[in-house]
């Protein structure tokens, strides 16, 4: 009898359609339950509502896509709010006249400058500890020349690092205008201001326009200074103040008293430095032009 070789039949994997269908129904039910849990019937029937079905991955991770979108929206709004808050506050320049503050205000201020600024302390109108200036100071040396301060002999920037004053007033340019160009003075000034703002980020800063000179000083044979040059420099300072949101005081126009130059009755014989009575006007202007 011949041997009959039997061929093995392939094993067929039978799928139970009922089990597969049950799994699909369970997944759909889970999705529908998740949706209905946070949705009222009225919302479902509303024609204006777009039906939201969370993704399976969000369900497995225990999170909701819609919640994530809301969180992202809130984060975006917070970011925009922080961005708006970080923008510098709008200021008005030149600082307008206001009700006079008490002279005690000067105790919270530091005045920085050259020999014209130094007159505030030499005449006793401002405490010497609040005046960072010297007779030999100029706009070209403001970052490097050392002065006498209550903290010892040091540069203006080092003294500011120590004192961190509430208010800072800067007036530079009177000493230097006779031999420096307007552009050179501006470069020296802005370089110093950048370092000042980094050193004292919390201080309220005022730029004081360079004071005018007399008409005799404009025509003097030795070291003449032109008011037109000072005016050009002051215009650049105003633009800079607006750009950096720094307060600007137009002391130049104030001391011209309606004219085109410093009245001779306001000036010492050199036509640049101010008399005691003029410094009193100077202080009055400071106290009546404090930014709110």
PDB file of C-alpha atoms in Angstrom:
ATOM      1  CA  UNK A   1       0.000   0.000   0.000  1.00  0.00           C
ATOM      2  CA  UNK A   2       1.465   3.258  -1.066  1.00  0.00           C
ATOM      3  CA  UNK A   3       2.247   5.820   1.612  1.00  0.00           C
ATOM      4  CA  UNK A   4       0.014   8.770   1.255  1.00  0.00           C
ATOM      5  CA  UNK A   5       1.848  11.998   2.147  1.00  0.00           C
ATOM      6  CA  UNK A   6      -0.439  14.370   3.817  1.00  0.00           C
ATOM      7  CA  UNK A   7      -0.033  18.072   3.165  1.00  0.00           C
ATOM      8  CA  UNK A   8      -0.315  20.218   6.269  1.00  0.00           C
ATOM      9  CA  UNK A   9      -2.998  22.782   5.966  1.00  0.00           C
ATOM     10  CA  UNK A  10      -2.115  26.338   6.938  1.00  0.00           C
ATOM     11  CA  UNK A  11      -3.424  27.410  10.258  1.00  0.00           C
ATOM     12  CA  UNK A  12      -6.078  30.001   9.805  1.00  0.00           C
ATOM     13  CA  UNK A  13      -6.345  32.765  12.363  1.00  0.00           C
ATOM     14  CA  UNK A  14      -9.934  33.437  12.937  1.00  0.00           C
ATOM     15  CA  UNK A  15     -10.932  36.833  14.077  1.00  0.00           C
ATOM     16  CA  UNK A  16     -13.881  37.159  16.285  1.00  0.00           C
ATOM     17  CA  UNK A  17     -15.694  40.046  14.666  1.00  0.00           C
ATOM     18  CA  UNK A  18     -17.831  40.505  17.730  1.00  0.00           C
ATOM     19  CA  UNK A  19     -14.785  41.189  19.935  1.00  0.00           C
ATOM     20  CA  UNK A  20     -13.353  43.695  17.472  1.00  0.00           C
ATOM     21  CA  UNK A  21     -16.674  45.499  17.237  1.00  0.00           C
ATOM     22  CA  UNK A  22     -16.953  45.565  21.012  1.00  0.00           C
ATOM     23  CA  UNK A  23     -13.489  47.164  21.271  1.00  0.00           C
ATOM     24  CA  UNK A  24     -14.436  49.883  18.777  1.00  0.00           C
ATOM     25  CA  UNK A  25     -17.647  50.579  20.659  1.00  0.00           C
ATOM     26  CA  UNK A  26     -15.769  50.823  23.972  1.00  0.00           C
ATOM     27  CA  UNK A  27     -13.236  53.306  22.556  1.00  0.00           C
ATOM     28  CA  UNK A  28     -15.989  55.403  21.006  1.00  0.00           C
ATOM     29  CA  UNK A  29     -17.941  55.260  24.261  1.00  0.00           C
ATOM     30  CA  UNK A  30     -14.907  56.446  26.212  1.00  0.00           C
ATOM     31  CA  UNK A  31     -14.388  59.350  23.834  1.00  0.00           C
ATOM     32  CA  UNK A  32     -18.077  60.246  23.932  1.00  0.00           C
ATOM     33  CA  UNK A  33     -18.130  60.060  27.743  1.00  0.00           C
ATOM     34  CA  UNK A  34     -15.104  62.339  27.991  1.00  0.00           C
ATOM     35  CA  UNK A  35     -16.803  64.812  25.724  1.00  0.00           C
ATOM     36  CA  UNK A  36     -20.211  64.702  27.433  1.00  0.00           C
ATOM     37  CA  UNK A  37     -18.613  65.041  30.846  1.00  0.00           C
ATOM     38  CA  UNK A  38     -17.684  68.640  30.116  1.00  0.00           C
ATOM     39  CA  UNK A  39     -20.548  69.459  27.756  1.00  0.00           C
ATOM     40  CA  UNK A  40     -24.208  70.140  28.493  1.00  0.00           C
ATOM     41  CA  UNK A  41     -27.001  68.905  26.295  1.00  0.00           C
ATOM     42  CA  UNK A  42     -27.874  72.458  25.345  1.00  0.00           C
ATOM     43  CA  UNK A  43     -24.339  73.016  24.105  1.00  0.00           C
ATOM     44  CA  UNK A  44     -24.473  69.829  22.049  1.00  0.00           C
ATOM     45  CA  UNK A  45     -27.749  70.825  20.404  1.00  0.00           C
ATOM     46  CA  UNK A  46     -26.625  74.378  19.764  1.00  0.00           C
ATOM     47  CA  UNK A  47     -26.148  75.003  16.060  1.00  0.00           C
ATOM     48  CA  UNK A  48     -23.371  77.549  16.722  1.00  0.00           C
ATOM     49  CA  UNK A  49     -21.203  75.194  18.752  1.00  0.00           C
ATOM     50  CA  UNK A  50     -18.469  73.329  16.967  1.00  0.00           C
ATOM     51  CA  UNK A  51     -18.328  69.784  18.316  1.00  0.00           C
ATOM     52  CA  UNK A  52     -14.968  69.024  19.823  1.00  0.00           C
ATOM     53  CA  UNK A  53     -13.664  65.456  20.044  1.00  0.00           C
ATOM     54  CA  UNK A  54     -10.465  65.039  22.035  1.00  0.00           C
ATOM     55  CA  UNK A  55      -7.705  62.956  20.533  1.00  0.00           C
ATOM     56  CA  UNK A  56      -7.082  59.433  21.782  1.00  0.00           C
ATOM     57  CA  UNK A  57      -3.535  60.353  22.824  1.00  0.00           C
ATOM     58  CA  UNK A  58      -4.818  63.161  25.014  1.00  0.00           C
ATOM     59  CA  UNK A  59      -7.246  60.770  26.703  1.00  0.00           C
ATOM     60  CA  UNK A  60      -4.537  58.198  27.351  1.00  0.00           C
ATOM     61  CA  UNK A  61      -2.259  60.906  28.796  1.00  0.00           C
ATOM     62  CA  UNK A  62      -4.997  62.194  31.042  1.00  0.00           C
ATOM     63  CA  UNK A  63      -5.061  65.620  29.372  1.00  0.00           C
ATOM     64  CA  UNK A  64      -7.513  67.476  27.202  1.00  0.00           C
ATOM     65  CA  UNK A  65      -6.541  69.158  23.946  1.00  0.00           C
ATOM     66  CA  UNK A  66      -9.110  71.868  24.575  1.00  0.00           C
ATOM     67  CA  UNK A  67      -7.698  72.522  28.045  1.00  0.00           C
ATOM     68  CA  UNK A  68      -4.223  72.743  26.514  1.00  0.00           C
ATOM     69  CA  UNK A  69      -5.441  75.268  23.966  1.00  0.00           C
ATOM     70  CA  UNK A  70      -6.999  77.348  26.746  1.00  0.00           C
ATOM     71  CA  UNK A  71      -3.773  77.181  28.751  1.00  0.00           C
ATOM     72  CA  UNK A  72      -1.765  78.252  25.710  1.00  0.00           C
ATOM     73  CA  UNK A  73      -4.193  81.113  25.132  1.00  0.00           C
ATOM     74  CA  UNK A  74      -3.824  82.277  28.744  1.00  0.00           C
ATOM     75  CA  UNK A  75      -0.028  82.004  28.525  1.00  0.00           C
ATOM     76  CA  UNK A  76      -0.052  84.024  25.311  1.00  0.00           C
ATOM     77  CA  UNK A  77      -2.220  86.713  26.923  1.00  0.00           C
ATOM     78  CA  UNK A  78       0.062  86.850  29.979  1.00  0.00           C
ATOM     79  CA  UNK A  79       3.092  87.158  27.701  1.00  0.00           C
ATOM     80  CA  UNK A  80       1.481  90.041  25.818  1.00  0.00           C
ATOM     81  CA  UNK A  81       0.590  91.744  29.104  1.00  0.00           C
ATOM     82  CA  UNK A  82       4.166  91.391  30.394  1.00  0.00           C
ATOM     83  CA  UNK A  83       5.475  92.763  27.089  1.00  0.00           C
ATOM     84  CA  UNK A  84       3.209  95.798  27.362  1.00  0.00           C
ATOM     85  CA  UNK A  85       4.237  96.333  30.987  1.00  0.00           C
ATOM     86  CA  UNK A  86       7.920  96.260  30.070  1.00  0.00           C
ATOM     87  CA  UNK A  87       7.525  99.090  27.575  1.00  0.00           C
ATOM     88  CA  UNK A  88       8.817 102.385  28.977  1.00  0.00           C
ATOM     89  CA  UNK A  89       6.188 104.772  30.236  1.00  0.00           C
ATOM     90  CA  UNK A  90       5.362 107.688  27.997  1.00  0.00           C
ATOM     91  CA  UNK A  91       6.957 110.911  29.166  1.00  0.00           C
ATOM     92  CA  UNK A  92       6.554 114.573  28.241  1.00  0.00           C
ATOM     93  CA  UNK A  93       9.643 116.515  27.240  1.00  0.00           C
ATOM     94  CA  UNK A  94      10.697 119.110  28.064  1.00  0.00           C
ATOM     95  CA  UNK A  95       9.292 118.420  31.525  1.00  0.00           C
ATOM     96  CA  UNK A  96       6.402 120.876  32.009  1.00  0.00           C
ATOM     97  CA  UNK A  97       6.130 123.245  34.938  1.00  0.00           C
ATOM     98  CA  UNK A  98       4.427 121.802  37.998  1.00  0.00           C
ATOM     99  CA  UNK A  99       3.679 122.754  41.573  1.00  0.00           C
ATOM    100  CA  UNK A 100       6.914 123.366  43.439  1.00  0.00           C
ATOM    101  CA  UNK A 101       8.186 120.555  45.630  1.00  0.00           C
ATOM    102  CA  UNK A 102       9.961 121.106  48.940  1.00  0.00           C
ATOM    103  CA  UNK A 103      13.673 121.915  48.912  1.00  0.00           C
ATOM    104  CA  UNK A 104      14.090 118.642  50.832  1.00  0.00           C
ATOM    105  CA  UNK A 105      13.709 117.017  47.430  1.00  0.00           C
ATOM    106  CA  UNK A 106      17.295 118.032  46.659  1.00  0.00           C
ATOM    107  CA  UNK A 107      18.515 115.589  49.304  1.00  0.00           C
ATOM    108  CA  UNK A 108      17.308 112.742  47.097  1.00  0.00           C
ATOM    109  CA  UNK A 109      19.171 114.074  44.060  1.00  0.00           C
ATOM    110  CA  UNK A 110      22.681 113.871  42.661  1.00  0.00           C
ATOM    111  CA  UNK A 111      23.860 116.536  40.209  1.00  0.00           C
ATOM    112  CA  UNK A 112      26.523 115.523  37.697  1.00  0.00           C
ATOM    113  CA  UNK A 113      28.490 117.932  35.550  1.00  0.00           C
ATOM    114  CA  UNK A 114      31.408 120.256  35.038  1.00  0.00           C
ATOM    115  CA  UNK A 115      32.314 123.614  36.596  1.00  0.00           C
ATOM    116  CA  UNK A 116      28.819 125.093  36.011  1.00  0.00           C
ATOM    117  CA  UNK A 117      27.249 122.244  37.968  1.00  0.00           C
ATOM    118  CA  UNK A 118      29.971 122.533  40.594  1.00  0.00           C
ATOM    119  CA  UNK A 119      28.666 126.028  41.378  1.00  0.00           C
ATOM    120  CA  UNK A 120      25.580 124.459  43.013  1.00  0.00           C
ATOM    121  CA  UNK A 121      27.725 123.163  45.868  1.00  0.00           C
ATOM    122  CA  UNK A 122      30.323 125.952  45.941  1.00  0.00           C
ATOM    123  CA  UNK A 123      27.512 128.449  46.597  1.00  0.00           C
ATOM    124  CA  UNK A 124      25.978 126.125  49.179  1.00  0.00           C
ATOM    125  CA  UNK A 125      22.659 125.638  47.367  1.00  0.00           C
ATOM    126  CA  UNK A 126      23.111 121.860  47.206  1.00  0.00           C
ATOM    127  CA  UNK A 127      25.093 119.704  49.614  1.00  0.00           C
ATOM    128  CA  UNK A 128      28.566 118.916  48.296  1.00  0.00           C
ATOM    129  CA  UNK A 129      27.842 115.207  48.881  1.00  0.00           C
ATOM    130  CA  UNK A 130      25.096 115.469  46.268  1.00  0.00           C
ATOM    131  CA  UNK A 131      27.189 117.168  43.573  1.00  0.00           C
ATOM    132  CA  UNK A 132      29.445 114.945  41.473  1.00  0.00           C
ATOM    133  CA  UNK A 133      31.367 117.636  39.625  1.00  0.00           C
ATOM    134  CA  UNK A 134      34.613 119.594  39.681  1.00  0.00           C
ATOM    135  CA  UNK A 135      36.103 122.748  38.210  1.00  0.00           C
ATOM    136  CA  UNK A 136      38.367 120.745  35.903  1.00  0.00           C
ATOM    137  CA  UNK A 137      35.707 118.282  34.756  1.00  0.00           C
ATOM    138  CA  UNK A 138      34.666 118.251  31.100  1.00  0.00           C
ATOM    139  CA  UNK A 139      32.357 116.166  28.943  1.00  0.00           C
ATOM    140  CA  UNK A 140      35.426 114.443  27.470  1.00  0.00           C
ATOM    141  CA  UNK A 141      36.697 113.346  30.918  1.00  0.00           C
ATOM    142  CA  UNK A 142      33.464 112.493  32.700  1.00  0.00           C
ATOM    143  CA  UNK A 143      34.113 108.731  32.565  1.00  0.00           C
ATOM    144  CA  UNK A 144      37.750 108.820  33.654  1.00  0.00           C
ATOM    145  CA  UNK A 145      38.516 111.841  35.856  1.00  0.00           C
ATOM    146  CA  UNK A 146      38.320 111.265  39.583  1.00  0.00           C
ATOM    147  CA  UNK A 147      36.528 113.642  41.946  1.00  0.00           C
ATOM    148  CA  UNK A 148      36.261 114.034  45.701  1.00  0.00           C
ATOM    149  CA  UNK A 149      33.150 112.318  47.052  1.00  0.00           C
ATOM    150  CA  UNK A 150      31.838 111.206  50.414  1.00  0.00           C
ATOM    151  CA  UNK A 151      33.092 107.738  49.478  1.00  0.00           C
ATOM    152  CA  UNK A 152      36.600 108.941  48.697  1.00  0.00           C
ATOM    153  CA  UNK A 153      38.378 109.935  45.500  1.00  0.00           C
ATOM    154  CA  UNK A 154      36.841 108.090  42.567  1.00  0.00           C
ATOM    155  CA  UNK A 155      35.134 108.496  39.203  1.00  0.00           C
ATOM    156  CA  UNK A 156      31.554 109.686  38.910  1.00  0.00           C
ATOM    157  CA  UNK A 157      30.405 106.229  37.825  1.00  0.00           C
ATOM    158  CA  UNK A 158      32.054 104.602  40.837  1.00  0.00           C
ATOM    159  CA  UNK A 159      30.392 107.140  43.147  1.00  0.00           C
ATOM    160  CA  UNK A 160      27.029 106.377  41.542  1.00  0.00           C
ATOM    161  CA  UNK A 161      27.619 102.679  42.084  1.00  0.00           C
ATOM    162  CA  UNK A 162      28.045 103.422  45.784  1.00  0.00           C
ATOM    163  CA  UNK A 163      25.202 105.918  46.248  1.00  0.00           C
ATOM    164  CA  UNK A 164      22.430 104.630  43.937  1.00  0.00           C
ATOM    165  CA  UNK A 165      20.555 107.953  44.202  1.00  0.00           C
ATOM    166  CA  UNK A 166      16.817 108.224  43.737  1.00  0.00           C
ATOM    167  CA  UNK A 167      17.162 111.071  41.232  1.00  0.00           C
ATOM    168  CA  UNK A 168      20.071 111.941  38.932  1.00  0.00           C
ATOM    169  CA  UNK A 169      20.521 115.234  37.055  1.00  0.00           C
ATOM    170  CA  UNK A 170      23.138 115.419  34.309  1.00  0.00           C
ATOM    171  CA  UNK A 171      24.382 118.660  32.718  1.00  0.00           C
ATOM    172  CA  UNK A 172      27.509 118.349  30.591  1.00  0.00           C
ATOM    173  CA  UNK A 173      28.865 120.391  27.704  1.00  0.00           C
ATOM    174  CA  UNK A 174      29.698 123.864  28.995  1.00  0.00           C
ATOM    175  CA  UNK A 175      33.300 122.778  29.410  1.00  0.00           C
ATOM    176  CA  UNK A 176      34.200 121.363  26.022  1.00  0.00           C
ATOM    177  CA  UNK A 177      31.995 123.433  23.726  1.00  0.00           C
ATOM    178  CA  UNK A 178      34.898 125.782  22.954  1.00  0.00           C
ATOM    179  CA  UNK A 179      37.064 123.088  21.345  1.00  0.00           C
ATOM    180  CA  UNK A 180      34.854 120.056  20.638  1.00  0.00           C
ATOM    181  CA  UNK A 181      32.406 119.658  17.786  1.00  0.00           C
ATOM    182  CA  UNK A 182      28.728 119.081  18.508  1.00  0.00           C
ATOM    183  CA  UNK A 183      29.021 115.503  17.249  1.00  0.00           C
ATOM    184  CA  UNK A 184      32.019 114.794  19.466  1.00  0.00           C
ATOM    185  CA  UNK A 185      30.216 116.131  22.533  1.00  0.00           C
ATOM    186  CA  UNK A 186      27.196 114.018  21.713  1.00  0.00           C
ATOM    187  CA  UNK A 187      29.331 110.880  21.423  1.00  0.00           C
ATOM    188  CA  UNK A 188      30.974 111.531  24.796  1.00  0.00           C
ATOM    189  CA  UNK A 189      27.602 112.290  26.377  1.00  0.00           C
ATOM    190  CA  UNK A 190      25.766 109.214  25.105  1.00  0.00           C
ATOM    191  CA  UNK A 191      28.671 106.936  26.014  1.00  0.00           C
ATOM    192  CA  UNK A 192      28.533 108.186  29.584  1.00  0.00           C
ATOM    193  CA  UNK A 193      24.744 107.974  29.747  1.00  0.00           C
ATOM    194  CA  UNK A 194      24.756 104.344  28.655  1.00  0.00           C
ATOM    195  CA  UNK A 195      27.104 103.461  31.496  1.00  0.00           C
ATOM    196  CA  UNK A 196      25.125 105.597  33.939  1.00  0.00           C
ATOM    197  CA  UNK A 197      21.859 103.826  33.124  1.00  0.00           C
ATOM    198  CA  UNK A 198      23.508 100.433  33.531  1.00  0.00           C
ATOM    199  CA  UNK A 199      24.994 101.498  36.866  1.00  0.00           C
ATOM    200  CA  UNK A 200      21.765 103.001  38.255  1.00  0.00           C
ATOM    201  CA  UNK A 201      18.860 101.171  36.586  1.00  0.00           C
ATOM    202  CA  UNK A 202      16.360 102.198  39.267  1.00  0.00           C
ATOM    203  CA  UNK A 203      17.176 105.917  39.387  1.00  0.00           C
ATOM    204  CA  UNK A 204      14.986 108.631  37.883  1.00  0.00           C
ATOM    205  CA  UNK A 205      17.201 110.409  35.374  1.00  0.00           C
ATOM    206  CA  UNK A 206      16.995 114.006  34.139  1.00  0.00           C
ATOM    207  CA  UNK A 207      19.083 115.550  31.385  1.00  0.00           C
ATOM    208  CA  UNK A 208      19.545 119.295  31.854  1.00  0.00           C
ATOM    209  CA  UNK A 209      20.200 121.264  28.693  1.00  0.00           C
ATOM    210  CA  UNK A 210      23.531 123.083  28.614  1.00  0.00           C
ATOM    211  CA  UNK A 211      23.128 126.644  29.845  1.00  0.00           C
ATOM    212  CA  UNK A 212      23.620 129.505  27.357  1.00  0.00           C
ATOM    213  CA  UNK A 213      26.516 131.965  27.254  1.00  0.00           C
ATOM    214  CA  UNK A 214      26.463 135.736  26.916  1.00  0.00           C
ATOM    215  CA  UNK A 215      26.732 137.470  23.569  1.00  0.00           C
ATOM    216  CA  UNK A 216      30.161 138.790  24.630  1.00  0.00           C
ATOM    217  CA  UNK A 217      31.379 135.215  25.071  1.00  0.00           C
ATOM    218  CA  UNK A 218      30.259 134.400  21.529  1.00  0.00           C
ATOM    219  CA  UNK A 219      32.492 137.157  20.127  1.00  0.00           C
ATOM    220  CA  UNK A 220      35.421 136.828  22.515  1.00  0.00           C
ATOM    221  CA  UNK A 221      38.865 136.497  20.951  1.00  0.00           C
ATOM    222  CA  UNK A 222      39.897 133.620  23.195  1.00  0.00           C
ATOM    223  CA  UNK A 223      37.832 130.400  23.300  1.00  0.00           C
ATOM    224  CA  UNK A 224      34.548 131.744  21.936  1.00  0.00           C
ATOM    225  CA  UNK A 225      31.442 129.613  22.412  1.00  0.00           C
ATOM    226  CA  UNK A 226      28.480 129.966  20.068  1.00  0.00           C
ATOM    227  CA  UNK A 227      24.956 129.687  21.397  1.00  0.00           C
ATOM    228  CA  UNK A 228      23.972 128.197  18.044  1.00  0.00           C
ATOM    229  CA  UNK A 229      26.301 125.250  18.736  1.00  0.00           C
ATOM    230  CA  UNK A 230      24.863 124.845  22.212  1.00  0.00           C
ATOM    231  CA  UNK A 231      21.361 124.929  20.770  1.00  0.00           C
ATOM    232  CA  UNK A 232      22.252 122.206  18.255  1.00  0.00           C
ATOM    233  CA  UNK A 233      23.743 120.077  21.001  1.00  0.00           C
ATOM    234  CA  UNK A 234      20.692 120.569  23.203  1.00  0.00           C
ATOM    235  CA  UNK A 235      18.410 119.525  20.347  1.00  0.00           C
ATOM    236  CA  UNK A 236      20.330 116.265  20.089  1.00  0.00           C
ATOM    237  CA  UNK A 237      19.997 115.772  23.846  1.00  0.00           C
ATOM    238  CA  UNK A 238      16.234 116.253  23.623  1.00  0.00           C
ATOM    239  CA  UNK A 239      16.008 113.653  20.846  1.00  0.00           C
ATOM    240  CA  UNK A 240      18.130 111.277  22.891  1.00  0.00           C
ATOM    241  CA  UNK A 241      15.972 111.822  25.986  1.00  0.00           C
ATOM    242  CA  UNK A 242      12.809 111.041  24.036  1.00  0.00           C
ATOM    243  CA  UNK A 243      14.382 107.954  22.500  1.00  0.00           C
ATOM    244  CA  UNK A 244      15.499 106.598  25.885  1.00  0.00           C
ATOM    245  CA  UNK A 245      12.439 107.800  27.850  1.00  0.00           C
ATOM    246  CA  UNK A 246      14.569 110.084  30.000  1.00  0.00           C
ATOM    247  CA  UNK A 247      13.338 113.388  31.396  1.00  0.00           C
ATOM    248  CA  UNK A 248      14.689 116.558  29.789  1.00  0.00           C
ATOM    249  CA  UNK A 249      14.800 120.026  31.349  1.00  0.00           C
ATOM    250  CA  UNK A 250      15.097 123.035  29.044  1.00  0.00           C
ATOM    251  CA  UNK A 251      17.244 125.156  31.341  1.00  0.00           C
ATOM    252  CA  UNK A 252      18.816 126.842  28.298  1.00  0.00           C
ATOM    253  CA  UNK A 253      15.621 128.555  27.148  1.00  0.00           C
ATOM    254  CA  UNK A 254      14.686 129.375  30.724  1.00  0.00           C
ATOM    255  CA  UNK A 255      17.920 131.247  31.406  1.00  0.00           C
ATOM    256  CA  UNK A 256      17.842 133.084  28.071  1.00  0.00           C
ATOM    257  CA  UNK A 257      14.786 134.810  29.502  1.00  0.00           C
ATOM    258  CA  UNK A 258      13.195 135.345  26.091  1.00  0.00           C
ATOM    259  CA  UNK A 259      16.428 136.369  24.362  1.00  0.00           C
ATOM    260  CA  UNK A 260      18.965 134.546  22.223  1.00  0.00           C
ATOM    261  CA  UNK A 261      21.782 134.451  24.793  1.00  0.00           C
ATOM    262  CA  UNK A 262      22.437 134.496  28.519  1.00  0.00           C
ATOM    263  CA  UNK A 263      21.731 137.968  29.945  1.00  0.00           C
ATOM    264  CA  UNK A 264      24.963 139.562  31.148  1.00  0.00           C
ATOM    265  CA  UNK A 265      23.292 140.243  34.514  1.00  0.00           C
ATOM    266  CA  UNK A 266      22.988 136.470  34.998  1.00  0.00           C
ATOM    267  CA  UNK A 267      26.642 135.679  34.286  1.00  0.00           C
ATOM    268  CA  UNK A 268      30.049 136.079  35.811  1.00  0.00           C
ATOM    269  CA  UNK A 269      32.665 138.073  33.865  1.00  0.00           C
ATOM    270  CA  UNK A 270      33.647 135.065  31.749  1.00  0.00           C
ATOM    271  CA  UNK A 271      30.156 134.952  30.232  1.00  0.00           C
ATOM    272  CA  UNK A 272      29.774 131.221  30.998  1.00  0.00           C
ATOM    273  CA  UNK A 273      29.505 130.709  34.737  1.00  0.00           C
ATOM    274  CA  UNK A 274      26.462 131.827  36.671  1.00  0.00           C
ATOM    275  CA  UNK A 275      26.028 134.292  39.502  1.00  0.00           C
ATOM    276  CA  UNK A 276      24.604 133.230  42.835  1.00  0.00           C
ATOM    277  CA  UNK A 277      21.228 134.818  42.035  1.00  0.00           C
ATOM    278  CA  UNK A 278      21.121 132.853  38.773  1.00  0.00           C
ATOM    279  CA  UNK A 279      21.781 129.608  40.609  1.00  0.00           C
ATOM    280  CA  UNK A 280      18.790 130.450  42.775  1.00  0.00           C
ATOM    281  CA  UNK A 281      16.723 130.639  39.565  1.00  0.00           C
ATOM    282  CA  UNK A 282      18.327 127.356  38.539  1.00  0.00           C
ATOM    283  CA  UNK A 283      17.157 125.647  41.745  1.00  0.00           C
ATOM    284  CA  UNK A 284      13.663 127.149  41.457  1.00  0.00           C
ATOM    285  CA  UNK A 285      13.406 125.665  37.990  1.00  0.00           C
ATOM    286  CA  UNK A 286      14.440 122.233  39.270  1.00  0.00           C
ATOM    287  CA  UNK A 287      11.873 122.282  42.067  1.00  0.00           C
ATOM    288  CA  UNK A 288       9.047 123.390  39.763  1.00  0.00           C
ATOM    289  CA  UNK A 289       9.785 120.867  37.012  1.00  0.00           C
ATOM    290  CA  UNK A 290       9.685 117.497  38.723  1.00  0.00           C
ATOM    291  CA  UNK A 291       8.140 114.749  36.637  1.00  0.00           C
ATOM    292  CA  UNK A 292       5.029 113.204  38.157  1.00  0.00           C
TER     293      UNK A 292
END
